[in-house]
PDB file of C-alpha atoms in Angstrom:
ATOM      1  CA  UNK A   1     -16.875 -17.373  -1.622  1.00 85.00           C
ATOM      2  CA  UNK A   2     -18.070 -13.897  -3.321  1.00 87.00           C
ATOM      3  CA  UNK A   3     -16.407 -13.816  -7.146  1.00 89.00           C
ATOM      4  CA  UNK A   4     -17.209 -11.865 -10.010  1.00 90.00           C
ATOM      5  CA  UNK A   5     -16.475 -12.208 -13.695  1.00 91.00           C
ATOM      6  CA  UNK A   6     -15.416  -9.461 -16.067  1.00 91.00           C
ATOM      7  CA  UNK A   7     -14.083  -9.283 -19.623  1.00 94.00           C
ATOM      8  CA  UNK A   8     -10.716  -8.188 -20.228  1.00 96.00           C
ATOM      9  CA  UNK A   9      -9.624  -5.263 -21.729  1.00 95.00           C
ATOM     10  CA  UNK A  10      -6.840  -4.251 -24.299  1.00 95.00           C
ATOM     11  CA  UNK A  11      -4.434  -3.281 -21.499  1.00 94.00           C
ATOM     12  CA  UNK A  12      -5.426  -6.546 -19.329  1.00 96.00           C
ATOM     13  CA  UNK A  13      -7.561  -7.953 -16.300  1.00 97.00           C
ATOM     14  CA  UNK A  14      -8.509  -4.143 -15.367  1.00 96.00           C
ATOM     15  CA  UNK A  15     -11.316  -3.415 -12.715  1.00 94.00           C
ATOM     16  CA  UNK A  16     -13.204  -0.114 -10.250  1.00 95.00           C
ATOM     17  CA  UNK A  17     -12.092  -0.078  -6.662  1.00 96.00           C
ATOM     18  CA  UNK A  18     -12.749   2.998  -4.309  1.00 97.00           C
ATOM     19  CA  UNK A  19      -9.078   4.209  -2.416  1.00 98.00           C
ATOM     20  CA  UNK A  20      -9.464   5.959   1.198  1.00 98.00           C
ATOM     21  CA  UNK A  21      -7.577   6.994   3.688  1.00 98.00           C
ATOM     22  CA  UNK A  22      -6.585   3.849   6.217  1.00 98.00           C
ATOM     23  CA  UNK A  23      -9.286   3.054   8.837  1.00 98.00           C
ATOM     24  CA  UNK A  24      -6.465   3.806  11.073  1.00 98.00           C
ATOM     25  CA  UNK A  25      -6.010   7.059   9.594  1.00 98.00           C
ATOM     26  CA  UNK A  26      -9.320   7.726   9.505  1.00 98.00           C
ATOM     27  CA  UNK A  27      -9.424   7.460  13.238  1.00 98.00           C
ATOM     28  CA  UNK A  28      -6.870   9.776  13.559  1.00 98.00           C
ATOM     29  CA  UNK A  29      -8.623  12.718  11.607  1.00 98.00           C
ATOM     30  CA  UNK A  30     -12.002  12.464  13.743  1.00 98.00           C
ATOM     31  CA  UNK A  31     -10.010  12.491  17.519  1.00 97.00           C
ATOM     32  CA  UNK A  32      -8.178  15.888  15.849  1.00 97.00           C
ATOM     33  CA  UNK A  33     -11.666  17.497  14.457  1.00 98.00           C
ATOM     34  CA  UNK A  34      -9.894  17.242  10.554  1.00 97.00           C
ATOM     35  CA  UNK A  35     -12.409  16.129   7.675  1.00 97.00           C
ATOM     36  CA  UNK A  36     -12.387  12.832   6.273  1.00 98.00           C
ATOM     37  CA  UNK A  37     -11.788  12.692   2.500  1.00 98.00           C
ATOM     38  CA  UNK A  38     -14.200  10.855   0.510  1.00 98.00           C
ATOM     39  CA  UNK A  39     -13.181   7.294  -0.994  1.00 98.00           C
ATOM     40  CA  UNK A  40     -11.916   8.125  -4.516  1.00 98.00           C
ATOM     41  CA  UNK A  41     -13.093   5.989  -7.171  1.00 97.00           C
ATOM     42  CA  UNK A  42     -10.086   4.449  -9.816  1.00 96.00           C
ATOM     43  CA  UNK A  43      -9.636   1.805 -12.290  1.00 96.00           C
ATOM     44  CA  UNK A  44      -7.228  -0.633 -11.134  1.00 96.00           C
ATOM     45  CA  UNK A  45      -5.290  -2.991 -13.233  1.00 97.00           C
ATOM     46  CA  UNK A  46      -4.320  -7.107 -12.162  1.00 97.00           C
ATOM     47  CA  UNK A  47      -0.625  -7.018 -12.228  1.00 97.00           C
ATOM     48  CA  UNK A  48       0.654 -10.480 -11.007  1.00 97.00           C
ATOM     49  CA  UNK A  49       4.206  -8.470 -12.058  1.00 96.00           C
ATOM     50  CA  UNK A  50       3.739  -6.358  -8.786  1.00 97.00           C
ATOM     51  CA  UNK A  51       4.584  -7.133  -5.539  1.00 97.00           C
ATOM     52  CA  UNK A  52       3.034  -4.487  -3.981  1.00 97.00           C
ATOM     53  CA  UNK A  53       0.190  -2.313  -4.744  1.00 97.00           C
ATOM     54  CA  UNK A  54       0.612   0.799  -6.528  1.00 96.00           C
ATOM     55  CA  UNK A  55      -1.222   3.873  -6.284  1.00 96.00           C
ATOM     56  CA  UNK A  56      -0.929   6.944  -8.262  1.00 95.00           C
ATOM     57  CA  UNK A  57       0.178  10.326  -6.752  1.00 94.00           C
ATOM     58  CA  UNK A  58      -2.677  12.195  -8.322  1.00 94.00           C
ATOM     59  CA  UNK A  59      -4.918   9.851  -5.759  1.00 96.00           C
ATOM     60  CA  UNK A  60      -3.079  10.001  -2.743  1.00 96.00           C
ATOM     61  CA  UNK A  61      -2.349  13.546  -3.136  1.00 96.00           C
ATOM     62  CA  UNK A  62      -6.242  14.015  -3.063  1.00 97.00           C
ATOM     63  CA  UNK A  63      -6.533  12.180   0.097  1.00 98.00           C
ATOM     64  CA  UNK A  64      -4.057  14.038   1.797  1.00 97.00           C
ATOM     65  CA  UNK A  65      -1.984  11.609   3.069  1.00 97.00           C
ATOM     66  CA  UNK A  66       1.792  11.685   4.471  1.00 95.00           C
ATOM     67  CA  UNK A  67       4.406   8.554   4.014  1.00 96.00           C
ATOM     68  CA  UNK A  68       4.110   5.773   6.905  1.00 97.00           C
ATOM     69  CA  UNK A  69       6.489   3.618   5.006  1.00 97.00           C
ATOM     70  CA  UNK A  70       9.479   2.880   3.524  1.00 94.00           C
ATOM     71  CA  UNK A  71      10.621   0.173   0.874  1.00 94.00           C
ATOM     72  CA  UNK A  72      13.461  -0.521  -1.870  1.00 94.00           C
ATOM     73  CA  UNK A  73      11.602  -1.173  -5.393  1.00 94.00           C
ATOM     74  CA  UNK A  74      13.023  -2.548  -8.840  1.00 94.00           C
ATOM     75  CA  UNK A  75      11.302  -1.024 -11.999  1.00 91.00           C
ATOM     76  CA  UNK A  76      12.453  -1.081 -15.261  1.00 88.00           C
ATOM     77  CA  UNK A  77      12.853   2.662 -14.449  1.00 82.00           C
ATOM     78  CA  UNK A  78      15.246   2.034 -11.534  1.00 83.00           C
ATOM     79  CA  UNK A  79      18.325   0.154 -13.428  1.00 81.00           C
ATOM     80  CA  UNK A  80      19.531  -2.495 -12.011  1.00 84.00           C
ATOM     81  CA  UNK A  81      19.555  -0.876  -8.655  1.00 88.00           C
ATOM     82  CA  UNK A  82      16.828  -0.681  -6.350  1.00 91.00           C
ATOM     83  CA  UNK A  83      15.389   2.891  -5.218  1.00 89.00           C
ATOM     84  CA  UNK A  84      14.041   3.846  -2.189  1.00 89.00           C
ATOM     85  CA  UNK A  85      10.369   5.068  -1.727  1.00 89.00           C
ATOM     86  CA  UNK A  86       7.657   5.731   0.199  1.00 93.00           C
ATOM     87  CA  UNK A  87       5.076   3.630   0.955  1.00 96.00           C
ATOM     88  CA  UNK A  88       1.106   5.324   2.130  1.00 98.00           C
ATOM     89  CA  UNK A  89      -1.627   3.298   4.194  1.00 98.00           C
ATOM     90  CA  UNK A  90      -5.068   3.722   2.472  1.00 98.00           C
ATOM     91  CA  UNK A  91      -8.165   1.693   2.364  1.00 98.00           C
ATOM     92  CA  UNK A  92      -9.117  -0.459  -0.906  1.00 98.00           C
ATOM     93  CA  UNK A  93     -12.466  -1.690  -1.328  1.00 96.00           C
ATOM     94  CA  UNK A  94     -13.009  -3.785  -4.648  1.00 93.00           C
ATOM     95  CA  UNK A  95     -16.662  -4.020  -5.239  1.00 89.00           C
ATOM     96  CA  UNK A  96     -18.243  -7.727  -5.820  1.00 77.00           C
ATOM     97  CA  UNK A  97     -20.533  -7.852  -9.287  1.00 72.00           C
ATOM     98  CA  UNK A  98     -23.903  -7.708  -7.624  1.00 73.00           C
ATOM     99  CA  UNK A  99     -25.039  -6.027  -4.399  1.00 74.00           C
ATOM    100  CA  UNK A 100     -25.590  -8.877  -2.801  1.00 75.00           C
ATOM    101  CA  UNK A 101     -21.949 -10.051  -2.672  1.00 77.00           C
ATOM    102  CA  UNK A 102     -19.882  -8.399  -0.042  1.00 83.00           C
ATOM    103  CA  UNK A 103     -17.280  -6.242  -1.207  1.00 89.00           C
ATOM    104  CA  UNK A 104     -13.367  -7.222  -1.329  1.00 93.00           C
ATOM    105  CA  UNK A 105     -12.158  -4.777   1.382  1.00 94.00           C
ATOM    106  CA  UNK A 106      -8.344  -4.290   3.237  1.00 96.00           C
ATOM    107  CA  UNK A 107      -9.028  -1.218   5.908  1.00 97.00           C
ATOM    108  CA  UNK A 108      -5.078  -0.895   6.262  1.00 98.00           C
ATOM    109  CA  UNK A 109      -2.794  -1.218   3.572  1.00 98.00           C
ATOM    110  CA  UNK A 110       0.714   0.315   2.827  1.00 98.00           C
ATOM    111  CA  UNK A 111       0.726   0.916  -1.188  1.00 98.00           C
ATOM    112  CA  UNK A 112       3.723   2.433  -3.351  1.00 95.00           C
ATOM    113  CA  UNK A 113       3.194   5.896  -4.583  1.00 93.00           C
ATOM    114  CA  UNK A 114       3.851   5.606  -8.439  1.00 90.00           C
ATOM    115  CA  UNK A 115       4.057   7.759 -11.298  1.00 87.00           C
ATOM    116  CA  UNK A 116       3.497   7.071 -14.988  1.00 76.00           C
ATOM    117  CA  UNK A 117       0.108   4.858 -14.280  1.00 79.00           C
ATOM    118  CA  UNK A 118      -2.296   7.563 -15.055  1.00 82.00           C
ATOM    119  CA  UNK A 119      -0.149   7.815 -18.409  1.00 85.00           C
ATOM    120  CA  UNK A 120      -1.480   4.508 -18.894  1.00 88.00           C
ATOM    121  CA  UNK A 121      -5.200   4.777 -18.632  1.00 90.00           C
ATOM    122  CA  UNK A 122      -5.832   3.717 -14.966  1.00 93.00           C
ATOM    123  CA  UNK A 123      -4.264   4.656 -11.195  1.00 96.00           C
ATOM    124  CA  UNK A 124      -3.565   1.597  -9.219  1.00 97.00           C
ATOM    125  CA  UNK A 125      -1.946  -1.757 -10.009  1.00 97.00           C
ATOM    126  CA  UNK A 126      -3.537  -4.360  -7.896  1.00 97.00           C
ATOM    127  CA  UNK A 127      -0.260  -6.422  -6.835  1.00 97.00           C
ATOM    128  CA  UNK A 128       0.565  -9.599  -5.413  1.00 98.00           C
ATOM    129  CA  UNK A 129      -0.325  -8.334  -1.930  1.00 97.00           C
ATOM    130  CA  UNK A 130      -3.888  -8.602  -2.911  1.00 97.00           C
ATOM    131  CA  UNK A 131      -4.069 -11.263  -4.879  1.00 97.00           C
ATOM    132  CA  UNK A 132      -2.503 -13.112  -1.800  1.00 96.00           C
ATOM    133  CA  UNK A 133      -5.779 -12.942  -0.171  1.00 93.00           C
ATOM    134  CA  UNK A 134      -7.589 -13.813  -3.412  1.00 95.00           C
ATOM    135  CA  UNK A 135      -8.009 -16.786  -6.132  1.00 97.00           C
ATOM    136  CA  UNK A 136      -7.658 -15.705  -9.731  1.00 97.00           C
ATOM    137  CA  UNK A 137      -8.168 -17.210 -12.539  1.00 97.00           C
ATOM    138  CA  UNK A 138      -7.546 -15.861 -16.040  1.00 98.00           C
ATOM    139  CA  UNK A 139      -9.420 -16.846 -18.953  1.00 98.00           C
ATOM    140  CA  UNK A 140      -7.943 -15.953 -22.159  1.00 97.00           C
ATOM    141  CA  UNK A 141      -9.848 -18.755 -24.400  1.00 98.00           C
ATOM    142  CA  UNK A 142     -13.215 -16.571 -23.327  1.00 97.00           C
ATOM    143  CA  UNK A 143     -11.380 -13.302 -22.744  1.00 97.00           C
ATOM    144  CA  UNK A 144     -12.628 -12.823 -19.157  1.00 96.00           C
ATOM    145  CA  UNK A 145     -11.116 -13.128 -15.671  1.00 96.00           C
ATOM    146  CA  UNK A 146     -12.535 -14.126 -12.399  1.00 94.00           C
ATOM    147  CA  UNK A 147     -11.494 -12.677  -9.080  1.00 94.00           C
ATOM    148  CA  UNK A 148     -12.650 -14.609  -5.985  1.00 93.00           C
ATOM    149  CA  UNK A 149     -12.161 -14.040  -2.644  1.00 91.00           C
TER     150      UNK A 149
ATOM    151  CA  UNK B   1      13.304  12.818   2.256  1.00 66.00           C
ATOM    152  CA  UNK B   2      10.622  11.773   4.316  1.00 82.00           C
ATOM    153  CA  UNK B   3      10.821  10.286   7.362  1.00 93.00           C
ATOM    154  CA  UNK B   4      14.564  10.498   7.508  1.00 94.00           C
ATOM    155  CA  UNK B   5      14.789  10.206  11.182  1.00 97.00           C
ATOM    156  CA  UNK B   6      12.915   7.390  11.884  1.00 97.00           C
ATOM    157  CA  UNK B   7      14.857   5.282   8.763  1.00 96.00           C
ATOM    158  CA  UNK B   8      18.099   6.574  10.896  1.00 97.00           C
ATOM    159  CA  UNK B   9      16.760   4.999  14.295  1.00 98.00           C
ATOM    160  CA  UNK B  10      15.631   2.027  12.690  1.00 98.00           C
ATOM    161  CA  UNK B  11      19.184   1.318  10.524  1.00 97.00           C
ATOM    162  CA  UNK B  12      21.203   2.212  14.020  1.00 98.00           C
ATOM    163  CA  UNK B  13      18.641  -0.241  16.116  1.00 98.00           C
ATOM    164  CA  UNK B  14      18.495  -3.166  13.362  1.00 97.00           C
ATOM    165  CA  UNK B  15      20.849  -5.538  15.412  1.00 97.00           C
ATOM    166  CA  UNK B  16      18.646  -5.313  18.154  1.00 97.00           C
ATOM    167  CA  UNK B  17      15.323  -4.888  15.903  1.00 98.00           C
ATOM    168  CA  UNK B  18      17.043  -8.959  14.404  1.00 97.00           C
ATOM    169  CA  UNK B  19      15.545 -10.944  17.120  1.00 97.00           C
ATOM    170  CA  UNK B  20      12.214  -9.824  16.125  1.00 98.00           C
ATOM    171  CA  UNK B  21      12.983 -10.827  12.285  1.00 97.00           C
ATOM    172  CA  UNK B  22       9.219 -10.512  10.234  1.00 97.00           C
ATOM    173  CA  UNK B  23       7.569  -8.449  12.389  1.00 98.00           C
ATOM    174  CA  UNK B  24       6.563  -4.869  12.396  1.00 98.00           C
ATOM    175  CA  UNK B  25       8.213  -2.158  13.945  1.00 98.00           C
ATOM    176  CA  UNK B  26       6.876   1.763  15.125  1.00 98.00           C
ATOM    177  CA  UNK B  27       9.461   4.590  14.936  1.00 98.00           C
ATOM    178  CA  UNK B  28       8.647   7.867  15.999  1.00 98.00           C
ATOM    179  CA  UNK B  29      11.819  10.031  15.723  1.00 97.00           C
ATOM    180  CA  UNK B  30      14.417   8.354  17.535  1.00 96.00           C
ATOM    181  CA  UNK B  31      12.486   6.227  19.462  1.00 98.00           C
ATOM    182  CA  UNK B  32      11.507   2.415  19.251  1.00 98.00           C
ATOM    183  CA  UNK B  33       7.981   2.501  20.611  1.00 98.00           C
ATOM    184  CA  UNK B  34       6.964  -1.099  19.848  1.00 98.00           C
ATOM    185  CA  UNK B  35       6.948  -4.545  18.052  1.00 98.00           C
ATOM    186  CA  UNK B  36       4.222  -5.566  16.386  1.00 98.00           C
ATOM    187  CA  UNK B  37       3.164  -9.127  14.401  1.00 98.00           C
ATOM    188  CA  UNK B  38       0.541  -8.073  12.355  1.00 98.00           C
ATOM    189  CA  UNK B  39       0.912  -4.318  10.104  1.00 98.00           C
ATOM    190  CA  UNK B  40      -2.147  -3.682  11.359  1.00 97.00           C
ATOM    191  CA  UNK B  41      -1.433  -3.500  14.538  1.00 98.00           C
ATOM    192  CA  UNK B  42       1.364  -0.956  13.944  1.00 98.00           C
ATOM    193  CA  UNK B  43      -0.441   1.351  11.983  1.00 98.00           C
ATOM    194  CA  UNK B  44      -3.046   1.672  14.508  1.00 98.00           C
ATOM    195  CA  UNK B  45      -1.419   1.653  17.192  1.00 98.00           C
ATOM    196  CA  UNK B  46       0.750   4.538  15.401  1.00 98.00           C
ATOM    197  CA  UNK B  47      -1.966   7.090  14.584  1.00 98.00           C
ATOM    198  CA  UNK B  48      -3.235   6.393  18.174  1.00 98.00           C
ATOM    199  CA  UNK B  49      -0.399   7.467  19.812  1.00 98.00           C
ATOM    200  CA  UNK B  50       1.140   9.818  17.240  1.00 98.00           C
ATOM    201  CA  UNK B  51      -1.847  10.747  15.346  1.00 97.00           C
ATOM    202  CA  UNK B  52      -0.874  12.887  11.877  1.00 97.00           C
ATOM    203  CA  UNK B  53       3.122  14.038  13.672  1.00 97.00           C
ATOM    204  CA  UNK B  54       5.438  11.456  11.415  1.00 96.00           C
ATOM    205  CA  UNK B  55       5.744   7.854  12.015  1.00 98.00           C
ATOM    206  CA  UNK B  56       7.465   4.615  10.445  1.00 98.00           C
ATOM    207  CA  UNK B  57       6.091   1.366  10.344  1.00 98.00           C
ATOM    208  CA  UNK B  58       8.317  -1.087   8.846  1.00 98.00           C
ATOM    209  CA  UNK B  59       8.483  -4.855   8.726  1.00 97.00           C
ATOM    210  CA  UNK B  60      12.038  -5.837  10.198  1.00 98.00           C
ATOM    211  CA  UNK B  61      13.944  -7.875   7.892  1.00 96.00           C
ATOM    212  CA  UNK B  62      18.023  -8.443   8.337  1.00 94.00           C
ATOM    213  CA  UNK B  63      18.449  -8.210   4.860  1.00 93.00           C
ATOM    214  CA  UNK B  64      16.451  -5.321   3.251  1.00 92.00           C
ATOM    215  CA  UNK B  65      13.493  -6.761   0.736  1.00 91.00           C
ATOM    216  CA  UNK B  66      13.263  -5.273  -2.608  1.00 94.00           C
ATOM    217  CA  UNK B  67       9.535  -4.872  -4.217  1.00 94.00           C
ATOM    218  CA  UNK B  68       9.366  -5.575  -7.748  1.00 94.00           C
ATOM    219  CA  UNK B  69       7.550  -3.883 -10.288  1.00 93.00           C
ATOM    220  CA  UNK B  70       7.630  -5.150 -14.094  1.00 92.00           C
ATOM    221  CA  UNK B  71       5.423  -2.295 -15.712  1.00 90.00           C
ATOM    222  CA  UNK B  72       7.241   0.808 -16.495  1.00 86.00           C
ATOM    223  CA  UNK B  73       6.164   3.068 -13.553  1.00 86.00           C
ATOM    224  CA  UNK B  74       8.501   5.474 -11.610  1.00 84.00           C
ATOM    225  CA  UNK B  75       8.328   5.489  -7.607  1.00 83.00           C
ATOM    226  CA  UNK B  76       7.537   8.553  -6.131  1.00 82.00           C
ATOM    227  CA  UNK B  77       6.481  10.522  -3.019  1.00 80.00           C
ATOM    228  CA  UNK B  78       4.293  13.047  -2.530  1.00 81.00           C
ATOM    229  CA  UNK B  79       4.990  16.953  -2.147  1.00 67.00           C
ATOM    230  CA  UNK B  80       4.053  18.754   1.316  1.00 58.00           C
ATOM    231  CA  UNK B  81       0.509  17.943   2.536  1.00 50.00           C
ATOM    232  CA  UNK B  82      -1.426  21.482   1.665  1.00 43.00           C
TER     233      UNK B  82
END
């Protein structure tokens, strides 16, 4: 089972991953002739407080991409009543620590588009979605946490 | 709001959509194109068919789900592709 180890960081379990446009998507641009944009490299933070994986508009915005989705989300900036939004399929491809180890990759994925996370020093929350596929383990005696999947 | 049809078609068709409870459904305009199990299977099958026109894919569920967030961020969508 690939895994890699890396030491947390004042705001938390926070690692790179590379956001695309869905392999579905993707598909679609090449029958029409349209370029495909580039995988966009982010820093992603662990947020076992998520449900869902967020993305931030300043990424998906880059990769061009149109709503597929639709879900009612709770935030502390919502109140007490959910809002609707939209959700986005991209590609997420969380690299293992060496080169040897295959990469953590989901080719279709519907994420949130949310503000404020750039505001916060990083562009994605990695959410529960993920870490369903995934066995974490968080080490704060040694200040590291371990991602295996 | 985006995709304001196909939300419409799949609110009117939900007591139909019921007996399919968990899986995935594609919407294109007011049209029901197709069940699916899997998300990925919807997607795909969506930009095959529809390629970038508007599309929903969304997992049927009698009583809507709510995603929760903890952190302070602020759901959005996206502007107008340019």
């Amino acid at each position: 089972m690939p895994y890699f180890t890396l030491q947390l960081t004042a705001q938390g379990p926070m690692m790179v991953a590379f956001v695309g446009v869905s392999e579905a998507r993707r598909a679609a641009l090449l029958s029409v002739g349209q370029a495909v944009p580039q995988p966009i490299q982010i820093r992603a933070l662990v947020d076992t407080g998520a449900t869902g994986t967020c993305v931030d508009p300043t990424v998906l915005q880059t990769l061009g991409l149109t709503p597929t989705g639709s879900v009612q989300v709770n935030t502390p900036s919502t109140g007490p009543n959910p809002h609707s939004a939209d959700l986005y399929d991209v590609s997420i491809a969380i690299p293992g620590a060496l080169q040897t180890h295959s990469p953590l990759i989901m080719e279709n994925i519907p994420v949130l588009c949310a503000d404020l996370l750039a505001a916060q020093g990083f562009h994605a929350l990695v959410g529960r979605d993920i870490l369903s596929l995934c066995l974490l383990c968080y080490d704060g005696l040694r200040g590291t946490f371990t991602l295996a999947y | 709001m985006a995709l304001e049809k196909e939300l419409e078609t799949y609110t009117e068709k939900l007591p139909e959509l019921k007996a399919h409870e968990g899986k995935f459904v594609l919407i294109h305009g007011d049209d029901v194109v197709e069940v699916f199990t899997s998300y990925e299977d919807a997607i795909k099958q969506g930009y095959a068919r529809f390629k970038l026109e508007p599309f929903l894919v969304k997992r049927i569920s009698s009583i809507e789900q709510v995603q929760f967030i903890s952190r302070f961020v602020d759901p959005c969508s996206l502007g107008p592709a340019t």
